[in-house]
Amino acid sequence: MKSSKDYVQWELENQKKLCSEYRKALKGLPEGRMFMSNRGDKQYYYDAESHDYIGRVDNKEVAGKQQRYFLEKSISIMENNIKAADKYLKNFKDYMPEAVMDSLPGAYKFSTLEGLPKIVAFADGENWGNQHYDRSMKYPEHLIHKTMKGDMVRSKSELIVADILYQRRIPYHYEEPMLLGGKEIVPDFKIAVRSENRFKYLEHCGMLGDPGYCNSLVWKMQQYMRYGYVPWKDVIFTFDNMDGSIDTMTINRIIDFFFV
């Protein structure tokens, strides 16, 4: 399972790379500060030192200075983030059950992980993710895409979501049925969220141009809400674009925010 250390390490590398790209983008952009004067609904830009008039918002030098200032501000923020991440990683200690067990005196070591308190057992969600569970087998002929974990799923989009979860070591069950008011609901993904010590559900919504699919999706959302599952708190949604394409960057960000 992905830990906060893994996430910080990923962010560190990402921001270092982005910083380097932003510094390269600074080359050729005009230097120096400017200020803006409003006259009615029009804006006029001036050099901050000489007070010489530069131009209006569509002026090339004005646009260049705005871009430079944005990039410099972004670089400053990321440089502080990089320092904070470096400090965090140097002081971070693994808190997974096995690591803590290794650090305990002999008298306090469990003979097996089964002796751990139940609340700790949840933290070892990776084992849960690999356990056998009852899966929905409706329309088995549609289970045609094999994930990295070995599950068979129904669409290429679900394949992408499942593989992102697997690569990030976020444990999940695919299409594990649940009963809500006596009615069977089949979530796309049931996910163990270690940081919150609970499960959340992820519904990936494709085929948005199909009225029948949309009606089924609305019904499913109504059942969740009727029985106390709050959208974007307990049930998270990702979507295909209307042309059937999928934005993996957005899905990664959603997974980062709700499931790490």
PDB file of C-alpha atoms in Angstrom:
ATOM      1  CA  MET A   1       0.000   0.000   0.000  1.00  0.00           C
ATOM      2  CA  LYS A   2       1.171   3.488  -0.806  1.00  0.00           C
ATOM      3  CA  SER A   3       2.267   5.353   2.329  1.00  0.00           C
ATOM      4  CA  SER A   4       2.550   9.067   2.934  1.00  0.00           C
ATOM      5  CA  LYS A   5       6.318   8.682   2.461  1.00  0.00           C
ATOM      6  CA  ASP A   6       5.753   7.289  -1.042  1.00  0.00           C
ATOM      7  CA  TYR A   7       3.455  10.179  -1.863  1.00  0.00           C
ATOM      8  CA  VAL A   8       5.913  12.793  -0.578  1.00  0.00           C
ATOM      9  CA  GLN A   9       8.737  11.124  -2.520  1.00  0.00           C
ATOM     10  CA  TRP A  10       6.622  11.220  -5.671  1.00  0.00           C
ATOM     11  CA  GLU A  11       5.738  14.882  -5.065  1.00  0.00           C
ATOM     12  CA  LEU A  12       9.400  15.708  -4.411  1.00  0.00           C
ATOM     13  CA  GLU A  13      10.561  14.234  -7.707  1.00  0.00           C
ATOM     14  CA  ASN A  14       7.644  15.771  -9.586  1.00  0.00           C
ATOM     15  CA  GLN A  15       8.266  19.271  -8.222  1.00  0.00           C
ATOM     16  CA  LYS A  16      12.028  19.044  -8.819  1.00  0.00           C
ATOM     17  CA  LYS A  17      11.334  18.209 -12.448  1.00  0.00           C
ATOM     18  CA  LEU A  18       8.728  20.955 -12.759  1.00  0.00           C
ATOM     19  CA  CYS A  19      11.087  23.503 -11.174  1.00  0.00           C
ATOM     20  CA  SER A  20      13.738  22.665 -13.753  1.00  0.00           C
ATOM     21  CA  GLU A  21      11.249  23.074 -16.602  1.00  0.00           C
ATOM     22  CA  TYR A  22       9.997  26.399 -15.214  1.00  0.00           C
ATOM     23  CA  ARG A  23      13.559  27.747 -14.935  1.00  0.00           C
ATOM     24  CA  LYS A  24      14.171  26.899 -18.585  1.00  0.00           C
ATOM     25  CA  ALA A  25      10.913  28.650 -19.505  1.00  0.00           C
ATOM     26  CA  LEU A  26      12.176  31.875 -17.868  1.00  0.00           C
ATOM     27  CA  LYS A  27      14.801  32.321 -20.576  1.00  0.00           C
ATOM     28  CA  GLY A  28      13.781  34.997 -23.035  1.00  0.00           C
ATOM     29  CA  LEU A  29      11.051  36.479 -20.854  1.00  0.00           C
ATOM     30  CA  PRO A  30      11.439  40.205 -20.037  1.00  0.00           C
ATOM     31  CA  GLU A  31      12.850  41.027 -16.598  1.00  0.00           C
ATOM     32  CA  GLY A  32      11.828  43.780 -14.205  1.00  0.00           C
ATOM     33  CA  ARG A  33       8.658  44.562 -12.306  1.00  0.00           C
ATOM     34  CA  MET A  34       5.644  46.588 -13.372  1.00  0.00           C
ATOM     35  CA  PHE A  35       2.501  48.025 -11.874  1.00  0.00           C
ATOM     36  CA  MET A  36      -1.008  48.513 -13.222  1.00  0.00           C
ATOM     37  CA  SER A  37      -3.245  51.559 -13.267  1.00  0.00           C
ATOM     38  CA  ASN A  38      -7.014  51.276 -13.752  1.00  0.00           C
ATOM     39  CA  ARG A  39      -8.836  53.938 -15.707  1.00  0.00           C
ATOM     40  CA  GLY A  40     -12.472  53.050 -15.852  1.00  0.00           C
ATOM     41  CA  ASP A  41     -12.637  49.506 -17.172  1.00  0.00           C
ATOM     42  CA  LYS A  42      -9.219  49.692 -18.847  1.00  0.00           C
ATOM     43  CA  GLN A  43      -5.826  48.706 -17.466  1.00  0.00           C
ATOM     44  CA  TYR A  44      -2.518  50.410 -18.223  1.00  0.00           C
ATOM     45  CA  TYR A  45       0.862  48.913 -17.336  1.00  0.00           C
ATOM     46  CA  TYR A  46       4.019  50.806 -16.303  1.00  0.00           C
ATOM     47  CA  ASP A  47       7.625  49.932 -15.469  1.00  0.00           C
ATOM     48  CA  ALA A  48       7.956  49.763 -11.668  1.00  0.00           C
ATOM     49  CA  GLU A  49      11.304  51.628 -11.582  1.00  0.00           C
ATOM     50  CA  SER A  50      11.143  54.211 -14.356  1.00  0.00           C
ATOM     51  CA  HIS A  51       7.341  54.520 -14.407  1.00  0.00           C
ATOM     52  CA  ASP A  52       7.581  54.450 -18.199  1.00  0.00           C
ATOM     53  CA  TYR A  53       4.391  53.321 -19.914  1.00  0.00           C
ATOM     54  CA  ILE A  54       4.631  49.766 -21.276  1.00  0.00           C
ATOM     55  CA  GLY A  55       1.227  49.138 -22.808  1.00  0.00           C
ATOM     56  CA  ARG A  56      -2.179  47.525 -22.407  1.00  0.00           C
ATOM     57  CA  VAL A  57      -3.019  43.945 -21.487  1.00  0.00           C
ATOM     58  CA  ASP A  58      -2.441  42.749 -25.063  1.00  0.00           C
ATOM     59  CA  ASN A  59       1.119  44.120 -25.111  1.00  0.00           C
ATOM     60  CA  LYS A  60       3.772  41.414 -25.665  1.00  0.00           C
ATOM     61  CA  GLU A  61       6.083  42.774 -22.946  1.00  0.00           C
ATOM     62  CA  VAL A  62       3.213  42.945 -20.436  1.00  0.00           C
ATOM     63  CA  ALA A  63       2.317  39.322 -21.166  1.00  0.00           C
ATOM     64  CA  GLY A  64       5.976  38.306 -20.860  1.00  0.00           C
ATOM     65  CA  LYS A  65       6.379  40.003 -17.481  1.00  0.00           C
ATOM     66  CA  GLN A  66       3.175  38.361 -16.242  1.00  0.00           C
ATOM     67  CA  GLN A  67       4.463  34.959 -17.338  1.00  0.00           C
ATOM     68  CA  ARG A  68       7.860  35.550 -15.705  1.00  0.00           C
ATOM     69  CA  TYR A  69       6.271  36.622 -12.415  1.00  0.00           C
ATOM     70  CA  PHE A  70       3.988  33.570 -12.410  1.00  0.00           C
ATOM     71  CA  LEU A  71       6.895  31.208 -13.075  1.00  0.00           C
ATOM     72  CA  GLU A  72       9.118  32.859 -10.447  1.00  0.00           C
ATOM     73  CA  LYS A  73       6.339  32.670  -7.850  1.00  0.00           C
ATOM     74  CA  SER A  74       5.707  29.009  -8.689  1.00  0.00           C
ATOM     75  CA  ILE A  75       9.425  28.200  -8.456  1.00  0.00           C
ATOM     76  CA  SER A  76       9.644  29.894  -5.046  1.00  0.00           C
ATOM     77  CA  ILE A  77       6.696  27.867  -3.742  1.00  0.00           C
ATOM     78  CA  MET A  78       8.104  24.609  -5.074  1.00  0.00           C
ATOM     79  CA  GLU A  79      11.586  25.313  -3.687  1.00  0.00           C
ATOM     80  CA  ASN A  80      10.038  25.667  -0.220  1.00  0.00           C
ATOM     81  CA  ASN A  81       8.033  22.484  -0.798  1.00  0.00           C
ATOM     82  CA  ILE A  82      11.201  20.634  -1.833  1.00  0.00           C
ATOM     83  CA  LYS A  83      12.985  21.710   1.363  1.00  0.00           C
ATOM     84  CA  ALA A  84       9.986  20.638   3.459  1.00  0.00           C
ATOM     85  CA  ALA A  85       9.762  17.289   1.649  1.00  0.00           C
ATOM     86  CA  ASP A  86      13.492  16.611   2.109  1.00  0.00           C
ATOM     87  CA  LYS A  87      13.173  17.308   5.833  1.00  0.00           C
ATOM     88  CA  TYR A  88      10.092  15.083   6.113  1.00  0.00           C
ATOM     89  CA  LEU A  89      11.752  12.175   4.322  1.00  0.00           C
ATOM     90  CA  LYS A  90      14.862  12.393   6.514  1.00  0.00           C
ATOM     91  CA  ASN A  91      12.757  12.167   9.688  1.00  0.00           C
ATOM     92  CA  PHE A  92      10.071   9.739   8.488  1.00  0.00           C
ATOM     93  CA  LYS A  93       9.828   6.349  10.221  1.00  0.00           C
ATOM     94  CA  ASP A  94       7.892   3.448   8.742  1.00  0.00           C
ATOM     95  CA  TYR A  95       4.746   2.761  10.782  1.00  0.00           C
ATOM     96  CA  MET A  96       3.547  -0.354   8.968  1.00  0.00           C
ATOM     97  CA  PRO A  97       2.874  -3.263  11.368  1.00  0.00           C
ATOM     98  CA  GLU A  98       5.881  -5.300  10.241  1.00  0.00           C
ATOM     99  CA  ALA A  99       8.263  -2.357  10.695  1.00  0.00           C
ATOM    100  CA  VAL A 100       6.936  -1.515  14.157  1.00  0.00           C
ATOM    101  CA  MET A 101       7.124  -5.193  15.147  1.00  0.00           C
ATOM    102  CA  ASP A 102      10.792  -5.313  14.140  1.00  0.00           C
ATOM    103  CA  SER A 103      11.527  -2.384  16.465  1.00  0.00           C
ATOM    104  CA  LEU A 104       9.833  -3.923  19.536  1.00  0.00           C
ATOM    105  CA  PRO A 105      11.663  -5.647  22.409  1.00  0.00           C
ATOM    106  CA  GLY A 106      11.331  -9.415  22.327  1.00  0.00           C
ATOM    107  CA  ALA A 107       8.767  -9.555  25.129  1.00  0.00           C
ATOM    108  CA  TYR A 108       6.342  -7.413  23.107  1.00  0.00           C
ATOM    109  CA  LYS A 109       6.625  -9.089  19.723  1.00  0.00           C
ATOM    110  CA  PHE A 110       3.583 -10.972  18.414  1.00  0.00           C
ATOM    111  CA  SER A 111       4.206 -14.467  17.128  1.00  0.00           C
ATOM    112  CA  THR A 112       2.075 -13.624  14.057  1.00  0.00           C
ATOM    113  CA  LEU A 113       0.376 -10.499  12.734  1.00  0.00           C
ATOM    114  CA  GLU A 114      -2.967 -12.058  13.705  1.00  0.00           C
ATOM    115  CA  GLY A 115      -2.226 -10.982  17.269  1.00  0.00           C
ATOM    116  CA  LEU A 116      -2.355  -7.303  16.333  1.00  0.00           C
ATOM    117  CA  PRO A 117      -5.260  -5.158  17.553  1.00  0.00           C
ATOM    118  CA  LYS A 118      -8.104  -5.153  15.013  1.00  0.00           C
ATOM    119  CA  ILE A 119      -7.714  -1.453  14.271  1.00  0.00           C
ATOM    120  CA  VAL A 120      -4.095  -2.091  13.300  1.00  0.00           C
ATOM    121  CA  ALA A 121      -5.068  -5.024  11.129  1.00  0.00           C
ATOM    122  CA  PHE A 122      -6.962  -2.603   8.882  1.00  0.00           C
ATOM    123  CA  ALA A 123      -3.754  -0.700   8.267  1.00  0.00           C
ATOM    124  CA  ASP A 124      -2.416  -3.834   6.632  1.00  0.00           C
ATOM    125  CA  GLY A 125      -4.955  -3.319   3.870  1.00  0.00           C
ATOM    126  CA  GLU A 126      -2.732  -4.917   1.249  1.00  0.00           C
ATOM    127  CA  ASN A 127      -3.602  -8.333   2.661  1.00  0.00           C
ATOM    128  CA  TRP A 128      -7.307  -7.428   2.517  1.00  0.00           C
ATOM    129  CA  GLY A 129      -6.919  -6.418  -1.108  1.00  0.00           C
ATOM    130  CA  ASN A 130      -5.541  -9.862  -1.975  1.00  0.00           C
ATOM    131  CA  GLN A 131      -8.087 -11.878   0.010  1.00  0.00           C
ATOM    132  CA  HIS A 132     -10.780 -13.916  -1.726  1.00  0.00           C
ATOM    133  CA  TYR A 133     -14.191 -12.239  -1.882  1.00  0.00           C
ATOM    134  CA  ASP A 134     -17.549 -12.806  -3.576  1.00  0.00           C
ATOM    135  CA  ARG A 135     -17.562 -10.982  -6.886  1.00  0.00           C
ATOM    136  CA  SER A 136     -20.501 -10.082  -9.035  1.00  0.00           C
ATOM    137  CA  MET A 137     -20.615 -12.418 -12.006  1.00  0.00           C
ATOM    138  CA  LYS A 138     -23.392 -10.658 -13.926  1.00  0.00           C
ATOM    139  CA  TYR A 139     -22.738 -10.742 -17.653  1.00  0.00           C
ATOM    140  CA  PRO A 140     -19.433 -12.628 -17.313  1.00  0.00           C
ATOM    141  CA  GLU A 141     -18.995 -12.455 -21.088  1.00  0.00           C
ATOM    142  CA  HIS A 142     -18.270  -8.718 -20.648  1.00  0.00           C
ATOM    143  CA  LEU A 143     -15.316  -9.353 -18.322  1.00  0.00           C
ATOM    144  CA  ILE A 144     -12.712  -9.186 -21.080  1.00  0.00           C
ATOM    145  CA  HIS A 145      -9.892  -6.915 -19.835  1.00  0.00           C
ATOM    146  CA  LYS A 146      -7.222  -8.353 -17.521  1.00  0.00           C
ATOM    147  CA  THR A 147      -5.689  -5.981 -14.944  1.00  0.00           C
ATOM    148  CA  MET A 148      -2.144  -6.028 -13.588  1.00  0.00           C
ATOM    149  CA  LYS A 149      -3.578  -7.534 -10.392  1.00  0.00           C
ATOM    150  CA  GLY A 150      -5.177 -10.325 -12.407  1.00  0.00           C
ATOM    151  CA  ASP A 151      -8.831  -9.242 -12.181  1.00  0.00           C
ATOM    152  CA  MET A 152     -11.047  -9.327 -15.261  1.00  0.00           C
ATOM    153  CA  VAL A 153     -12.933  -6.053 -15.723  1.00  0.00           C
ATOM    154  CA  ARG A 154     -15.527  -4.796 -18.188  1.00  0.00           C
ATOM    155  CA  SER A 155     -13.998  -1.747 -19.839  1.00  0.00           C
ATOM    156  CA  LYS A 156     -10.635  -0.290 -20.793  1.00  0.00           C
ATOM    157  CA  SER A 157     -11.360   2.662 -18.503  1.00  0.00           C
ATOM    158  CA  GLU A 158     -11.909   0.349 -15.523  1.00  0.00           C
ATOM    159  CA  LEU A 159      -8.689  -1.411 -16.503  1.00  0.00           C
ATOM    160  CA  ILE A 160      -6.826   1.910 -16.306  1.00  0.00           C
ATOM    161  CA  VAL A 161      -8.364   2.787 -12.912  1.00  0.00           C
ATOM    162  CA  ALA A 162      -7.596  -0.676 -11.514  1.00  0.00           C
ATOM    163  CA  ASP A 163      -3.993  -0.543 -12.725  1.00  0.00           C
ATOM    164  CA  ILE A 164      -3.470   2.925 -11.231  1.00  0.00           C
ATOM    165  CA  LEU A 165      -4.704   1.622  -7.864  1.00  0.00           C
ATOM    166  CA  TYR A 166      -2.501  -1.465  -8.156  1.00  0.00           C
ATOM    167  CA  GLN A 167       0.616   0.484  -9.132  1.00  0.00           C
ATOM    168  CA  ARG A 168       0.031   2.842  -6.226  1.00  0.00           C
ATOM    169  CA  ARG A 169      -0.417  -0.178  -3.909  1.00  0.00           C
ATOM    170  CA  ILE A 170      -3.908   0.954  -2.913  1.00  0.00           C
ATOM    171  CA  PRO A 171      -5.903  -2.199  -2.049  1.00  0.00           C
ATOM    172  CA  TYR A 172      -9.260  -2.656  -3.730  1.00  0.00           C
ATOM    173  CA  HIS A 173     -11.990  -5.170  -4.507  1.00  0.00           C
ATOM    174  CA  TYR A 174     -13.638  -5.014  -7.923  1.00  0.00           C
ATOM    175  CA  GLU A 175     -17.422  -5.406  -8.156  1.00  0.00           C
ATOM    176  CA  GLU A 176     -17.955  -6.766  -4.643  1.00  0.00           C
ATOM    177  CA  PRO A 177     -21.762  -6.745  -4.135  1.00  0.00           C
ATOM    178  CA  MET A 178     -23.322  -4.962  -1.157  1.00  0.00           C
ATOM    179  CA  LEU A 179     -26.912  -4.885   0.118  1.00  0.00           C
ATOM    180  CA  LEU A 180     -28.669  -1.556   0.603  1.00  0.00           C
ATOM    181  CA  GLY A 181     -32.209  -1.891   1.913  1.00  0.00           C
ATOM    182  CA  GLY A 182     -32.432  -5.429   0.608  1.00  0.00           C
ATOM    183  CA  LYS A 183     -31.303  -4.405  -2.883  1.00  0.00           C
ATOM    184  CA  GLU A 184     -28.001  -5.548  -4.297  1.00  0.00           C
ATOM    185  CA  ILE A 185     -25.657  -2.774  -5.395  1.00  0.00           C
ATOM    186  CA  VAL A 186     -22.409  -3.558  -7.186  1.00  0.00           C
ATOM    187  CA  PRO A 187     -19.823  -0.780  -6.715  1.00  0.00           C
ATOM    188  CA  ASP A 188     -17.121  -0.655  -9.354  1.00  0.00           C
ATOM    189  CA  PHE A 189     -14.384  -0.494  -6.703  1.00  0.00           C
ATOM    190  CA  LYS A 190     -14.385  -0.918  -2.919  1.00  0.00           C
ATOM    191  CA  ILE A 191     -11.179   0.672  -1.629  1.00  0.00           C
ATOM    192  CA  ALA A 192      -9.435   0.462   1.765  1.00  0.00           C
ATOM    193  CA  VAL A 193      -8.392   3.976   2.792  1.00  0.00           C
ATOM    194  CA  ARG A 194      -5.758   3.429   5.449  1.00  0.00           C
ATOM    195  CA  SER A 195      -5.414   7.111   6.379  1.00  0.00           C
ATOM    196  CA  GLU A 196      -9.100   7.199   7.400  1.00  0.00           C
ATOM    197  CA  ASN A 197      -9.342   3.611   8.664  1.00  0.00           C
ATOM    198  CA  ARG A 198     -12.413   2.892   6.537  1.00  0.00           C
ATOM    199  CA  PHE A 199     -13.655   1.866   3.121  1.00  0.00           C
ATOM    200  CA  LYS A 200     -14.757   4.151   0.315  1.00  0.00           C
ATOM    201  CA  TYR A 201     -16.281   3.360  -3.035  1.00  0.00           C
ATOM    202  CA  LEU A 202     -15.256   4.498  -6.498  1.00  0.00           C
ATOM    203  CA  GLU A 203     -17.641   4.511  -9.424  1.00  0.00           C
ATOM    204  CA  HIS A 204     -16.135   5.008 -12.851  1.00  0.00           C
ATOM    205  CA  CYS A 205     -18.745   6.453 -15.180  1.00  0.00           C
ATOM    206  CA  GLY A 206     -18.366   5.750 -18.875  1.00  0.00           C
ATOM    207  CA  MET A 207     -20.865   5.599 -21.753  1.00  0.00           C
ATOM    208  CA  LEU A 208     -22.336   8.966 -20.755  1.00  0.00           C
ATOM    209  CA  GLY A 209     -23.870   9.292 -24.204  1.00  0.00           C
ATOM    210  CA  ASP A 210     -26.043   6.206 -23.575  1.00  0.00           C
ATOM    211  CA  PRO A 211     -29.419   7.205 -21.985  1.00  0.00           C
ATOM    212  CA  GLY A 212     -29.953   3.718 -20.538  1.00  0.00           C
ATOM    213  CA  TYR A 213     -26.539   3.746 -18.873  1.00  0.00           C
ATOM    214  CA  CYS A 214     -27.160   7.233 -17.464  1.00  0.00           C
ATOM    215  CA  ASN A 215     -30.521   6.159 -16.018  1.00  0.00           C
ATOM    216  CA  SER A 216     -28.864   3.186 -14.300  1.00  0.00           C
ATOM    217  CA  LEU A 217     -26.120   5.448 -12.964  1.00  0.00           C
ATOM    218  CA  VAL A 218     -28.651   7.925 -11.541  1.00  0.00           C
ATOM    219  CA  TRP A 219     -30.557   5.067  -9.873  1.00  0.00           C
ATOM    220  CA  LYS A 220     -27.344   3.756  -8.341  1.00  0.00           C
ATOM    221  CA  MET A 221     -26.426   7.203  -7.010  1.00  0.00           C
ATOM    222  CA  GLN A 222     -29.913   7.542  -5.511  1.00  0.00           C
ATOM    223  CA  GLN A 223     -29.496   4.234  -3.655  1.00  0.00           C
ATOM    224  CA  TYR A 224     -26.164   5.321  -2.224  1.00  0.00           C
ATOM    225  CA  MET A 225     -27.590   8.599  -0.953  1.00  0.00           C
ATOM    226  CA  ARG A 226     -30.809   7.023   0.320  1.00  0.00           C
ATOM    227  CA  TYR A 227     -28.797   4.780   2.642  1.00  0.00           C
ATOM    228  CA  GLY A 228     -26.383   7.401   3.919  1.00  0.00           C
ATOM    229  CA  TYR A 229     -23.476   7.188   1.482  1.00  0.00           C
ATOM    230  CA  VAL A 230     -22.499  10.788   0.738  1.00  0.00           C
ATOM    231  CA  PRO A 231     -21.180  11.630  -2.759  1.00  0.00           C
ATOM    232  CA  TRP A 232     -17.538  12.794  -2.717  1.00  0.00           C
ATOM    233  CA  LYS A 233     -17.204  11.642   0.888  1.00  0.00           C
ATOM    234  CA  ASP A 234     -18.125   7.957   0.826  1.00  0.00           C
ATOM    235  CA  VAL A 235     -18.589   7.439  -2.904  1.00  0.00           C
ATOM    236  CA  ILE A 236     -16.182   9.036  -5.360  1.00  0.00           C
ATOM    237  CA  PHE A 237     -16.796   9.346  -9.089  1.00  0.00           C
ATOM    238  CA  THR A 238     -14.498   9.408 -12.099  1.00  0.00           C
ATOM    239  CA  PHE A 239     -15.684   9.895 -15.657  1.00  0.00           C
ATOM    240  CA  ASP A 240     -14.867   9.181 -19.266  1.00  0.00           C
ATOM    241  CA  ASN A 241     -14.946  12.190 -21.557  1.00  0.00           C
ATOM    242  CA  MET A 242     -17.957  12.390 -23.871  1.00  0.00           C
ATOM    243  CA  ASP A 243     -15.840  11.078 -26.756  1.00  0.00           C
ATOM    244  CA  GLY A 244     -14.941   7.997 -24.698  1.00  0.00           C
ATOM    245  CA  SER A 245     -11.393   9.095 -23.870  1.00  0.00           C
ATOM    246  CA  ILE A 246     -10.071   9.068 -20.304  1.00  0.00           C
ATOM    247  CA  ASP A 247      -7.967  11.662 -18.461  1.00  0.00           C
ATOM    248  CA  THR A 248      -5.506   9.633 -16.381  1.00  0.00           C
ATOM    249  CA  MET A 249      -3.934  12.749 -14.839  1.00  0.00           C
ATOM    250  CA  THR A 250      -7.277  13.826 -13.349  1.00  0.00           C
ATOM    251  CA  ILE A 251      -7.973  10.288 -12.121  1.00  0.00           C
ATOM    252  CA  ASN A 252      -4.558  10.182 -10.433  1.00  0.00           C
ATOM    253  CA  ARG A 253      -5.313  13.454  -8.672  1.00  0.00           C
ATOM    254  CA  ILE A 254      -8.716  12.195  -7.500  1.00  0.00           C
ATOM    255  CA  ILE A 255      -7.112   9.017  -6.167  1.00  0.00           C
ATOM    256  CA  ASP A 256      -4.427  11.074  -4.396  1.00  0.00           C
ATOM    257  CA  PHE A 257      -7.015  13.294  -2.736  1.00  0.00           C
ATOM    258  CA  PHE A 258      -9.603  10.718  -1.678  1.00  0.00           C
ATOM    259  CA  PHE A 259      -7.858   7.352  -1.322  1.00  0.00           C
ATOM    260  CA  VAL A 260      -4.303   7.893  -0.063  1.00  0.00           C
TER     261      VAL A 260
END
